[in-house]
Short mmCIF file of C-alpha atoms in Angstrom, two decimals:
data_model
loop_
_atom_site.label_atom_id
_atom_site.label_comp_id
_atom_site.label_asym_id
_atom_site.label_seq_id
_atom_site.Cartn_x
_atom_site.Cartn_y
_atom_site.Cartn_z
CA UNK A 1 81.61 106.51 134.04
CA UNK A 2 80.06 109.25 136.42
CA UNK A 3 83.58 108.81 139.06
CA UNK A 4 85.33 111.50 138.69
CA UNK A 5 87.63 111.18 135.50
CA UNK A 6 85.66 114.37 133.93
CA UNK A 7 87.54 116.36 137.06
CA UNK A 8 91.04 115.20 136.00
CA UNK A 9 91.09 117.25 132.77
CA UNK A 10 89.96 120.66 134.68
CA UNK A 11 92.74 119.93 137.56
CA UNK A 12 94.97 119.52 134.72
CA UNK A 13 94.27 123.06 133.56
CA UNK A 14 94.22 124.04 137.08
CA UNK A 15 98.32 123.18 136.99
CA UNK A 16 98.24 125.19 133.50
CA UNK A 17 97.39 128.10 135.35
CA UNK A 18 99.69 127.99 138.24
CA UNK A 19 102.50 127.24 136.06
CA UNK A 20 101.69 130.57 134.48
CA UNK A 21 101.90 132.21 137.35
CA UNK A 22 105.19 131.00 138.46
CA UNK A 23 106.31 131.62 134.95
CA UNK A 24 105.16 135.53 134.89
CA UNK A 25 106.42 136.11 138.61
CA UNK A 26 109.93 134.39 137.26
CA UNK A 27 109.74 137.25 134.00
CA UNK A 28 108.52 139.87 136.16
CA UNK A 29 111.79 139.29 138.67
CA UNK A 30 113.96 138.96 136.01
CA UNK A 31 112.85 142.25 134.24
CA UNK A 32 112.97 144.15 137.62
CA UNK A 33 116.75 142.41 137.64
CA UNK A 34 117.88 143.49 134.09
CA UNK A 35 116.43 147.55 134.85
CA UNK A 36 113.83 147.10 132.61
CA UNK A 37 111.23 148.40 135.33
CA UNK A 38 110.76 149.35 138.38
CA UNK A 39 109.31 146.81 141.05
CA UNK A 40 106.59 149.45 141.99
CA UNK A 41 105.78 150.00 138.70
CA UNK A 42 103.75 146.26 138.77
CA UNK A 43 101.03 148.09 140.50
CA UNK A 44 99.69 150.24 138.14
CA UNK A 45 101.05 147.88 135.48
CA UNK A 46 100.69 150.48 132.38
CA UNK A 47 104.20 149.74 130.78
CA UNK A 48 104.72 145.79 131.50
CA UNK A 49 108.01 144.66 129.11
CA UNK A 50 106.61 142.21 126.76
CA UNK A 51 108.71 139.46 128.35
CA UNK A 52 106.04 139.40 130.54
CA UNK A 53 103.39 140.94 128.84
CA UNK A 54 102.92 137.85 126.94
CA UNK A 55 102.49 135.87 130.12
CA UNK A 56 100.35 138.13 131.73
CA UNK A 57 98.25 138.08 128.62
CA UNK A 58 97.88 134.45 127.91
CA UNK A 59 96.90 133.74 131.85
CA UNK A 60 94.19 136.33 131.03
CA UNK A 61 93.02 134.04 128.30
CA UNK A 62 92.84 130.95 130.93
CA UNK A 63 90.25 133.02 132.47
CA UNK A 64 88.17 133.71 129.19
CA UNK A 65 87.19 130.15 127.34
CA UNK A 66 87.92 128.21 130.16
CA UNK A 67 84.91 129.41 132.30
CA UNK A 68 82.67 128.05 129.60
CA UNK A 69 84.94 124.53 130.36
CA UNK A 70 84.55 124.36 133.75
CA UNK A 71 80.88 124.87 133.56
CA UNK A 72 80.50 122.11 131.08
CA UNK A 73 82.84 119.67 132.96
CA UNK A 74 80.54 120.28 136.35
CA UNK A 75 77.36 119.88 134.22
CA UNK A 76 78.60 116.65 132.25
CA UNK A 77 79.07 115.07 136.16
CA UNK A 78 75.86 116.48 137.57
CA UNK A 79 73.52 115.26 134.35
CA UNK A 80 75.65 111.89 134.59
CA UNK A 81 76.97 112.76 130.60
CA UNK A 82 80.34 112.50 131.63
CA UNK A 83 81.27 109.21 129.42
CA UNK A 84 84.28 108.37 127.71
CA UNK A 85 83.31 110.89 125.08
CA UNK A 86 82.76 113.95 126.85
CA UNK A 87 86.57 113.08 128.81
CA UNK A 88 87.59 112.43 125.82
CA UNK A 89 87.17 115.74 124.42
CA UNK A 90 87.98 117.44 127.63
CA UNK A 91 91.66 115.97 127.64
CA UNK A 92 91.52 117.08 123.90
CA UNK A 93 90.64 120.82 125.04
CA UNK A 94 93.16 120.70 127.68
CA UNK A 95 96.20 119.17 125.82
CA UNK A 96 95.20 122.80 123.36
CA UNK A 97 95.03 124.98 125.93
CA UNK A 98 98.57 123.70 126.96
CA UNK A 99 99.90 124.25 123.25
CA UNK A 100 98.10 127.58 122.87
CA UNK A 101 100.02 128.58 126.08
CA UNK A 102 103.24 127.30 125.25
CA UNK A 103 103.04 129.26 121.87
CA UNK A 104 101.72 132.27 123.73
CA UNK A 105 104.18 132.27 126.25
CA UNK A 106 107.48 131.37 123.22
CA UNK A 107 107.01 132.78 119.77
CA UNK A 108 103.37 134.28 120.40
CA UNK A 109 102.99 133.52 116.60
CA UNK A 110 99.73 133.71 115.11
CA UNK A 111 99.94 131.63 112.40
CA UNK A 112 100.37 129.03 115.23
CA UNK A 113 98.16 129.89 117.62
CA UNK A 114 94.95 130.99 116.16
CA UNK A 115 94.44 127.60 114.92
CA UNK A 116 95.24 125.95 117.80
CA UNK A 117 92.26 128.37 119.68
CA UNK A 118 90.00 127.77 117.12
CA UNK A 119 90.97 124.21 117.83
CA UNK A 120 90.06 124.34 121.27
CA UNK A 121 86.76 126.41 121.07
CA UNK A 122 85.35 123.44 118.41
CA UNK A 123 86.37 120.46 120.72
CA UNK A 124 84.75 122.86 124.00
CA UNK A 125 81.47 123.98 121.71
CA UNK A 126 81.37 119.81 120.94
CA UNK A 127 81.31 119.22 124.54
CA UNK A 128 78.40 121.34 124.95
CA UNK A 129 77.04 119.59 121.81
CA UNK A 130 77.21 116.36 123.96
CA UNK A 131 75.93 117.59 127.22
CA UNK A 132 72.68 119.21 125.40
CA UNK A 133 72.12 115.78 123.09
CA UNK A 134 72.48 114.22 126.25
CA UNK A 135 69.79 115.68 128.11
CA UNK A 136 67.67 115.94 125.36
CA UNK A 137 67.87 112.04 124.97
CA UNK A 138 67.92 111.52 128.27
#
């Protein structure tokens, strides 16, 4: 493969991210409209409503996990490992990262979203998997 299909997946995550912070400046306005803080108080940030709390928090997690999937996705293009089974499994780990943030960002139930993580960290610790079978064969 080695074009750049393994990129598509991380730009895809990219959006993820920006949507989140559209979505948490769009709760943050609309909790500064309904008096449920003060505009100022944002920059200290101690007592965030959990409207937004739960944005702020799961765009926190895109930070967390993710680094490890950026890394890999660079290192599956530079070692030329970046087949259709390593984008394979980096759509996969998107597609969960999308789910785990829409059940973040809605419900923020557990029961839904821990699996969903745990999910996501096999399909990313499989795409490691690939990239060190990969240069060890290689």
């Amino acid at each position: 493969m080695t074009g750049y299909q393994i990129f598509w997946p991380l730009l895809a995550h990219v959006a993820l991210v920006y949507g989140l912070y559209a979505l948490l400046g769009m709760r943050r306005a609309k909790m500064v409209r309904a008096g449920k803080i003060e505009q100022l108080d944002y920059r200290e940030n101690r007592d965030e409503p959990a409207e937004s709390l739960v944005v702020k928090n799961c765009l926190a997690n895109q930070f967390e996990l993710p680094v490890l999937f950026y890394a890999c996705c660079v290192l599956l293009y530079v070692t030329e490992a970046d087949n259709l089974v390593s984008v394979g499994l980096a759509w996969v780990f998107v597609a969960l990262r999308y789910a785990h943030a829409a059940v973040h960002v809605t419900s923020n139930d557990l029961r839904y979203r821990s699996p969903i993580f745990a999910a996501g960290y096999l399909v990313l610790a499989a795409m490691w998997g690939w990239l060190a079978i990969w240069m060890a064969v290689g």
